[in-house]
PDB file of C-alpha atoms in Angstrom:
ATOM      1  CA  MET A 213      -0.016   0.060  -0.115  1.00 65.00           C
ATOM      2  CA  PRO A 214       1.561   3.464  -0.937  1.00 72.00           C
ATOM      3  CA  ASN A 215       2.477   5.658   1.856  1.00 78.00           C
ATOM      4  CA  TYR A 216       0.055   8.402   0.997  1.00 76.00           C
ATOM      5  CA  MET A 217      -3.035   5.820   0.890  1.00 84.00           C
ATOM      6  CA  ARG A 218      -1.640   4.375   4.286  1.00 86.00           C
ATOM      7  CA  ARG A 219      -1.976   8.054   5.903  1.00 88.00           C
ATOM      8  CA  LYS A 220      -5.339   8.658   4.527  1.00 88.00           C
ATOM      9  CA  LEU A 221      -6.656   5.360   5.974  1.00 90.00           C
ATOM     10  CA  ILE A 222      -5.169   6.313   9.274  1.00 91.00           C
ATOM     11  CA  VAL A 223      -6.804   9.659   9.277  1.00 90.00           C
ATOM     12  CA  TYR A 224     -10.278   7.902   8.007  1.00 92.00           C
ATOM     13  CA  LEU A 225     -10.219   5.291  10.772  1.00 92.00           C
ATOM     14  CA  THR A 226      -9.226   7.835  13.305  1.00 93.00           C
ATOM     15  CA  GLY A 227     -12.272   9.877  12.238  1.00 92.00           C
ATOM     16  CA  ILE A 228     -14.627   6.950  12.482  1.00 94.00           C
ATOM     17  CA  PHE A 229     -13.135   5.942  15.905  1.00 95.00           C
ATOM     18  CA  THR A 230     -13.658   9.681  17.001  1.00 95.00           C
ATOM     19  CA  LEU A 231     -17.334   9.475  15.632  1.00 93.00           C
ATOM     20  CA  ALA A 232     -18.000   6.496  17.822  1.00 93.00           C
ATOM     21  CA  ILE A 233     -16.787   7.996  20.798  1.00 94.00           C
ATOM     22  CA  GLY A 234     -18.998  11.074  20.113  1.00 92.00           C
ATOM     23  CA  SER A 235     -21.970   8.969  19.782  1.00 92.00           C
ATOM     24  CA  ASN A 236     -21.353   7.218  23.141  1.00 93.00           C
ATOM     25  CA  LEU A 237     -21.001  10.570  24.616  1.00 93.00           C
ATOM     26  CA  PHE A 238     -24.312  11.622  23.232  1.00 91.00           C
ATOM     27  CA  LEU A 239     -25.889   8.233  24.665  1.00 91.00           C
ATOM     28  CA  ASN A 240     -24.284   9.007  28.145  1.00 93.00           C
ATOM     29  CA  ALA A 241     -25.686  12.496  28.231  1.00 92.00           C
ATOM     30  CA  SER A 242     -28.927  11.202  28.022  1.00 90.00           C
ATOM     31  CA  LEU A 243     -30.415  14.235  26.187  1.00 90.00           C
ATOM     32  CA  GLY A 244     -30.869  12.679  22.805  1.00 87.00           C
ATOM     33  CA  VAL A 245     -28.426  12.041  20.018  1.00 88.00           C
ATOM     34  CA  ALA A 246     -27.649  13.734  16.600  1.00 87.00           C
ATOM     35  CA  PRO A 247     -30.559  13.579  14.172  1.00 87.00           C
ATOM     36  CA  SER A 248     -28.772  11.014  12.080  1.00 86.00           C
ATOM     37  CA  CYS A 249     -28.713   8.359  14.873  1.00 89.00           C
ATOM     38  CA  SER A 250     -32.161   9.229  16.399  1.00 91.00           C
ATOM     39  CA  LEU A 251     -33.901   6.545  14.806  1.00 92.00           C
ATOM     40  CA  ALA A 252     -31.181   3.813  15.814  1.00 92.00           C
ATOM     41  CA  LEU A 253     -31.696   5.066  19.368  1.00 92.00           C
ATOM     42  CA  THR A 254     -35.570   4.893  19.154  1.00 92.00           C
ATOM     43  CA  PHE A 255     -35.417   1.321  18.099  1.00 93.00           C
ATOM     44  CA  THR A 256     -33.245   0.188  21.189  1.00 92.00           C
ATOM     45  CA  PHE A 257     -36.513   1.168  23.352  1.00 91.00           C
ATOM     46  CA  LEU A 258     -38.568  -0.972  21.183  1.00 91.00           C
ATOM     47  CA  LEU A 259     -36.828  -3.830  20.182  1.00 91.00           C
ATOM     48  CA  PRO A 260     -34.178  -6.178  21.819  1.00 92.00           C
ATOM     49  CA  GLY A 261     -30.561  -5.217  20.632  1.00 89.00           C
ATOM     50  CA  SER A 262     -27.967  -2.520  21.169  1.00 91.00           C
ATOM     51  CA  TYR A 263     -27.641   0.942  19.776  1.00 92.00           C
ATOM     52  CA  ALA A 264     -24.484  -0.269  17.772  1.00 92.00           C
ATOM     53  CA  LEU A 265     -26.710  -2.928  16.188  1.00 94.00           C
ATOM     54  CA  PHE A 266     -29.619  -0.567  15.223  1.00 94.00           C
ATOM     55  CA  ASN A 267     -27.035   1.772  14.031  1.00 93.00           C
ATOM     56  CA  PHE A 268     -25.894  -0.740  11.620  1.00 94.00           C
ATOM     57  CA  ILE A 269     -29.306  -1.648  10.361  1.00 94.00           C
ATOM     58  CA  VAL A 270     -30.296   1.950   9.919  1.00 93.00           C
ATOM     59  CA  ASN A 271     -27.362   2.575   8.013  1.00 93.00           C
ATOM     60  CA  THR A 272     -27.607  -0.401   5.930  1.00 93.00           C
ATOM     61  CA  ALA A 273     -31.174   0.560   4.957  1.00 94.00           C
ATOM     62  CA  LEU A 274     -29.972   3.807   3.750  1.00 92.00           C
ATOM     63  CA  LEU A 275     -27.166   2.024   1.732  1.00 93.00           C
ATOM     64  CA  ILE A 276     -29.962  -0.108   0.141  1.00 93.00           C
ATOM     65  CA  LEU A 277     -31.679   3.100  -0.635  1.00 93.00           C
ATOM     66  CA  GLU A 278     -28.441   4.646  -2.149  1.00 92.00           C
ATOM     67  CA  ALA A 279     -27.966   1.595  -4.238  1.00 92.00           C
ATOM     68  CA  LEU A 280     -31.538   1.759  -5.438  1.00 93.00           C
ATOM     69  CA  ILE A 281     -31.219   5.231  -6.553  1.00 92.00           C
ATOM     70  CA  VAL A 282     -27.851   4.641  -8.359  1.00 89.00           C
ATOM     71  CA  HIS A 283     -29.154   1.501  -9.796  1.00 88.00           C
ATOM     72  CA  LYS A 284     -26.240  -0.505  -8.735  1.00 86.00           C
ATOM     73  CA  PHE A 285     -24.592  -2.197  -5.642  1.00 87.00           C
ATOM     74  CA  GLY A 286     -21.034  -1.912  -6.778  1.00 86.00           C
ATOM     75  CA  LYS A 287     -17.642  -1.278  -5.007  1.00 87.00           C
ATOM     76  CA  THR A 288     -18.504   1.970  -3.424  1.00 84.00           C
ATOM     77  CA  GLN A 289     -21.431   0.523  -1.639  1.00 87.00           C
ATOM     78  CA  ILE A 290     -19.647  -2.650  -0.452  1.00 91.00           C
ATOM     79  CA  ILE A 291     -16.996  -0.406   1.060  1.00 89.00           C
ATOM     80  CA  GLN A 292     -19.746   1.785   2.547  1.00 89.00           C
ATOM     81  CA  LEU A 293     -21.098  -1.455   4.286  1.00 91.00           C
ATOM     82  CA  PHE A 294     -17.712  -2.525   5.476  1.00 92.00           C
ATOM     83  CA  ILE A 295     -17.188   0.953   7.028  1.00 91.00           C
ATOM     84  CA  THR A 296     -20.602   0.887   8.477  1.00 91.00           C
ATOM     85  CA  PHE A 297     -19.952  -2.514  10.104  1.00 94.00           C
ATOM     86  CA  ILE A 298     -16.489  -0.959  11.575  1.00 94.00           C
ATOM     87  CA  TYR A 299     -18.457   2.168  12.877  1.00 93.00           C
ATOM     88  CA  SER A 300     -21.024   0.115  14.658  1.00 93.00           C
ATOM     89  CA  TYR A 301     -18.396  -2.324  16.144  1.00 94.00           C
ATOM     90  CA  LEU A 302     -16.539   0.718  17.411  1.00 94.00           C
ATOM     91  CA  ILE A 303     -19.376   2.150  18.945  1.00 93.00           C
ATOM     92  CA  LYS A 304     -20.076  -1.084  20.918  1.00 92.00           C
ATOM     93  CA  LEU A 305     -16.204  -1.237  21.754  1.00 93.00           C
ATOM     94  CA  THR A 306     -15.840   2.346  23.045  1.00 92.00           C
ATOM     95  CA  SER A 307     -19.214   2.074  25.005  1.00 91.00           C
ATOM     96  CA  ILE A 308     -17.035  -0.403  27.348  1.00 90.00           C
ATOM     97  CA  PHE A 309     -14.590   2.204  28.292  1.00 89.00           C
ATOM     98  CA  LEU A 310     -16.968   5.306  28.509  1.00 90.00           C
ATOM     99  CA  THR A 311     -19.575   3.771  30.874  1.00 87.00           C
ATOM    100  CA  HIS A 312     -17.911   5.501  33.838  1.00 89.00           C
ATOM    101  CA  ILE A 313     -18.761   8.901  32.212  1.00 89.00           C
ATOM    102  CA  GLN A 314     -22.198   9.586  33.733  1.00 90.00           C
ATOM    103  CA  PRO A 315     -23.466  13.108  34.474  1.00 92.00           C
ATOM    104  CA  HIS A 316     -25.199  13.600  37.821  1.00 91.00           C
ATOM    105  CA  SER A 317     -27.022  16.921  37.040  1.00 93.00           C
ATOM    106  CA  PHE A 318     -28.684  18.579  33.995  1.00 93.00           C
ATOM    107  CA  LEU A 319     -25.745  20.993  33.744  1.00 95.00           C
ATOM    108  CA  GLU A 320     -23.448  18.165  33.438  1.00 94.00           C
ATOM    109  CA  GLN A 321     -25.546  16.559  31.108  1.00 94.00           C
ATOM    110  CA  VAL A 322     -25.673  19.701  28.996  1.00 93.00           C
ATOM    111  CA  LEU A 323     -21.784  19.953  29.017  1.00 94.00           C
ATOM    112  CA  LEU A 324     -21.434  16.355  28.071  1.00 94.00           C
ATOM    113  CA  ALA A 325     -23.881  16.820  25.204  1.00 92.00           C
ATOM    114  CA  THR A 326     -21.859  19.862  24.149  1.00 93.00           C
ATOM    115  CA  LEU A 327     -18.436  17.745  24.362  1.00 94.00           C
ATOM    116  CA  ALA A 328     -19.979  14.993  22.354  1.00 92.00           C
ATOM    117  CA  CYS A 329     -20.925  17.746  19.607  1.00 91.00           C
ATOM    118  CA  ILE A 330     -17.087  18.800  19.599  1.00 93.00           C
ATOM    119  CA  VAL A 331     -15.813  15.157  19.354  1.00 94.00           C
ATOM    120  CA  LEU A 332     -18.540  14.288  16.726  1.00 90.00           C
ATOM    121  CA  ALA A 333     -17.416  17.543  14.669  1.00 90.00           C
ATOM    122  CA  LEU A 334     -13.677  16.400  14.973  1.00 92.00           C
ATOM    123  CA  GLY A 335     -14.651  13.022  13.663  1.00 89.00           C
ATOM    124  CA  ILE A 336     -16.409  14.312  10.704  1.00 88.00           C
ATOM    125  CA  THR A 337     -13.674  16.775   9.940  1.00 88.00           C
ATOM    126  CA  LEU A 338     -10.848  13.867   9.795  1.00 90.00           C
ATOM    127  CA  THR A 339     -13.147  11.671   7.523  1.00 88.00           C
ATOM    128  CA  ILE A 340     -13.847  14.414   5.114  1.00 83.00           C
ATOM    129  CA  HIS A 341     -10.067  15.427   4.879  1.00 84.00           C
ATOM    130  CA  SER A 342      -9.047  11.647   4.229  1.00 85.00           C
ATOM    131  CA  ASN A 343     -11.084  11.985   1.004  1.00 81.00           C
ATOM    132  CA  LEU A 344     -12.283   8.186   1.276  1.00 83.00           C
ATOM    133  CA  THR A 345     -15.684   6.757   1.204  1.00 82.00           C
ATOM    134  CA  VAL A 346     -18.542   8.431   3.082  1.00 82.00           C
ATOM    135  CA  MET A 347     -20.928   6.793   5.484  1.00 87.00           C
ATOM    136  CA  PRO A 348     -24.431   5.771   3.906  1.00 89.00           C
ATOM    137  CA  TYR A 349     -26.172   8.716   5.403  1.00 88.00           C
ATOM    138  CA  GLU A 350     -24.103  11.128   3.424  1.00 85.00           C
ATOM    139  CA  GLY A 351     -23.910   8.587   0.621  1.00 87.00           C
ATOM    140  CA  PHE A 352     -27.771   8.253   0.497  1.00 90.00           C
ATOM    141  CA  ILE A 353     -27.964  12.146   0.376  1.00 88.00           C
ATOM    142  CA  GLY A 354     -25.432  12.375  -2.097  1.00 86.00           C
ATOM    143  CA  ALA A 355     -27.040  10.024  -4.440  1.00 89.00           C
ATOM    144  CA  LEU A 356     -30.303  11.875  -3.944  1.00 89.00           C
ATOM    145  CA  ALA A 357     -28.834  15.195  -4.502  1.00 89.00           C
ATOM    146  CA  ILE A 358     -27.490  14.116  -7.953  1.00 89.00           C
ATOM    147  CA  ARG A 359     -31.004  12.340  -9.086  1.00 91.00           C
ATOM    148  CA  LEU A 360     -32.936  15.323  -7.837  1.00 89.00           C
ATOM    149  CA  ARG A 361     -30.434  17.923  -8.955  1.00 87.00           C
ATOM    150  CA  LYS A 362     -30.620  19.492  -5.405  1.00 84.00           C
ATOM    151  CA  ASP A 363     -28.266  21.142  -3.051  1.00 85.00           C
ATOM    152  CA  PHE A 364     -26.720  18.437  -0.746  1.00 80.00           C
ATOM    153  CA  GLY A 365     -26.816  20.645   2.269  1.00 76.00           C
ATOM    154  CA  LYS A 366     -30.482  21.359   2.089  1.00 84.00           C
ATOM    155  CA  LEU A 367     -31.369  17.694   1.502  1.00 86.00           C
ATOM    156  CA  ARG A 368     -29.104  16.953   4.443  1.00 82.00           C
ATOM    157  CA  VAL A 369     -31.356  19.260   6.628  1.00 84.00           C
ATOM    158  CA  ILE A 370     -34.531  17.734   5.161  1.00 88.00           C
ATOM    159  CA  LEU A 371     -33.366  14.256   5.929  1.00 88.00           C
ATOM    160  CA  ASP A 372     -31.987  15.300   9.618  1.00 87.00           C
ATOM    161  CA  ILE A 373     -35.536  16.630  10.169  1.00 88.00           C
ATOM    162  CA  THR A 374     -37.163  13.721   8.647  1.00 90.00           C
ATOM    163  CA  CYS A 375     -35.469  11.277  11.002  1.00 90.00           C
ATOM    164  CA  THR A 376     -36.044  13.405  14.135  1.00 90.00           C
ATOM    165  CA  LEU A 377     -39.828  13.798  13.306  1.00 91.00           C
ATOM    166  CA  ALA A 378     -39.921  10.015  12.494  1.00 91.00           C
ATOM    167  CA  SER A 379     -38.344   9.232  16.089  1.00 92.00           C
ATOM    168  CA  ILE A 380     -40.678  11.511  17.700  1.00 92.00           C
ATOM    169  CA  VAL A 381     -43.727  10.261  16.164  1.00 93.00           C
ATOM    170  CA  ILE A 382     -42.679   6.471  16.648  1.00 92.00           C
ATOM    171  CA  SER A 383     -41.785   7.317  20.240  1.00 91.00           C
ATOM    172  CA  LEU A 384     -45.052   9.088  20.873  1.00 92.00           C
ATOM    173  CA  ILE A 385     -47.141   6.358  19.410  1.00 92.00           C
ATOM    174  CA  LEU A 386     -45.399   3.417  20.926  1.00 91.00           C
ATOM    175  CA  LEU A 387     -43.555   4.573  24.013  1.00 87.00           C
ATOM    176  CA  HIS A 388     -45.754   7.421  24.785  1.00 88.00           C
ATOM    177  CA  SER A 389     -42.840   9.541  25.569  1.00 87.00           C
ATOM    178  CA  ILE A 390     -39.838  11.028  23.807  1.00 86.00           C
ATOM    179  CA  LYS A 391     -36.566   9.261  24.537  1.00 81.00           C
ATOM    180  CA  SER A 392     -34.254   9.594  21.645  1.00 85.00           C
ATOM    181  CA  VAL A 393     -34.905  13.504  20.799  1.00 88.00           C
ATOM    182  CA  GLY A 394     -33.961  16.083  23.300  1.00 88.00           C
ATOM    183  CA  LEU A 395     -31.790  19.297  23.845  1.00 89.00           C
ATOM    184  CA  GLY A 396     -28.587  17.106  22.747  1.00 88.00           C
ATOM    185  CA  THR A 397     -30.425  16.736  19.441  1.00 88.00           C
ATOM    186  CA  ILE A 398     -30.931  20.569  19.098  1.00 87.00           C
ATOM    187  CA  LEU A 399     -27.337  21.138  20.082  1.00 86.00           C
ATOM    188  CA  ALA A 400     -26.021  18.695  17.418  1.00 86.00           C
ATOM    189  CA  SER A 401     -28.112  20.447  14.833  1.00 83.00           C
ATOM    190  CA  PHE A 402     -26.744  23.741  15.523  1.00 81.00           C
ATOM    191  CA  LEU A 403     -23.394  23.305  16.757  1.00 84.00           C
ATOM    192  CA  THR A 404     -21.786  20.529  14.582  1.00 82.00           C
ATOM    193  CA  GLY A 405     -21.724  22.411  11.402  1.00 79.00           C
ATOM    194  CA  SER A 406     -19.980  25.486  13.261  1.00 84.00           C
ATOM    195  CA  VAL A 407     -17.611  23.368  15.008  1.00 88.00           C
ATOM    196  CA  VAL A 408     -16.693  21.230  11.798  1.00 86.00           C
ATOM    197  CA  SER A 409     -15.996  24.607  10.277  1.00 85.00           C
ATOM    198  CA  PHE A 410     -13.782  25.598  13.127  1.00 88.00           C
ATOM    199  CA  PHE A 411     -11.748  22.264  13.084  1.00 89.00           C
ATOM    200  CA  ASP A 412     -11.507  22.796   9.210  1.00 85.00           C
ATOM    201  CA  THR A 413      -9.685  26.146   9.780  1.00 87.00           C
ATOM    202  CA  ILE A 414      -7.378  25.024  12.297  1.00 89.00           C
ATOM    203  CA  LEU A 415      -6.462  21.340  11.035  1.00 88.00           C
ATOM    204  CA  THR A 416      -6.630  21.717   7.364  1.00 84.00           C
ATOM    205  CA  THR A 417      -2.974  22.792   6.813  1.00 85.00           C
ATOM    206  CA  ARG A 418      -1.622  20.066   9.295  1.00 86.00           C
ATOM    207  CA  LEU A 419      -4.009  17.442   7.644  1.00 86.00           C
ATOM    208  CA  ASN A 420      -2.797  18.448   4.074  1.00 84.00           C
ATOM    209  CA  HIS A 421       0.825  18.343   5.356  1.00 85.00           C
ATOM    210  CA  TYR A 422       0.515  14.949   6.821  1.00 84.00           C
ATOM    211  CA  LEU A 423      -1.331  13.448   3.791  1.00 81.00           C
ATOM    212  CA  GLY A 424       1.182  15.055   1.326  1.00 80.00           C
ATOM    213  CA  ILE A 425      -1.258  17.207  -0.260  1.00 70.00           C
ATOM    214  CA  ALA A 426       0.711  20.500   0.234  1.00 52.00           C
ATOM    215  CA  ILE A 427       3.798  18.812  -1.062  1.00 45.00           C
ATOM    216  CA  LEU A 428       1.885  17.730  -4.137  1.00 43.00           C
ATOM    217  CA  ASN A 429       0.533  20.963  -4.770  1.00 45.00           C
ATOM    218  CA  GLN A 430       3.895  22.733  -4.669  1.00 43.00           C
ATOM    219  CA  LEU A 431       5.188  20.374  -7.435  1.00 41.00           C
TER     220      LEU A 431
END
């Protein structure tokens, strides 16, 4: 494997690992999770199985929808499925080491949810800069954006809102309460994008240098 590809893979897997930590911090805060994960958390209250398992199931469903849109299940989709498995496994693995992080007051819950947003944003930044494959959530949106000729960002907002509303409706009908959506979901919706931009500003040069992009641009 070429050195530059090995470094890209290291950055990407570090990003996936960081995303898994961020997901578990959201769970520990008990104020809801990011919109993209709200359905997976909702299912944990309804069916036997872990959050990691339902995260894998939801992402696989989105991957199937992506394949239907592009009319193929090719190399890209196979890689996304493999990455989804790794991500879900890392959620399960990192949860073991983060169980001791439990807030004891509402303020601590808010602070932990804010930390989760920051960690999540760092993971997103790393995966983006590795310029490798995307997760099925983004892959589905990307395929839909191309098919409908719509803006990716606007479709992302629509899907986030759809997942959040679906989680609320399912919870109210079957659980008679809302457990997977809360203040943490709102924080994730408003903070994550801004924090990603911040990390992008301070890390782009360093990551490009590590990946050799800055050197290639000078040649």
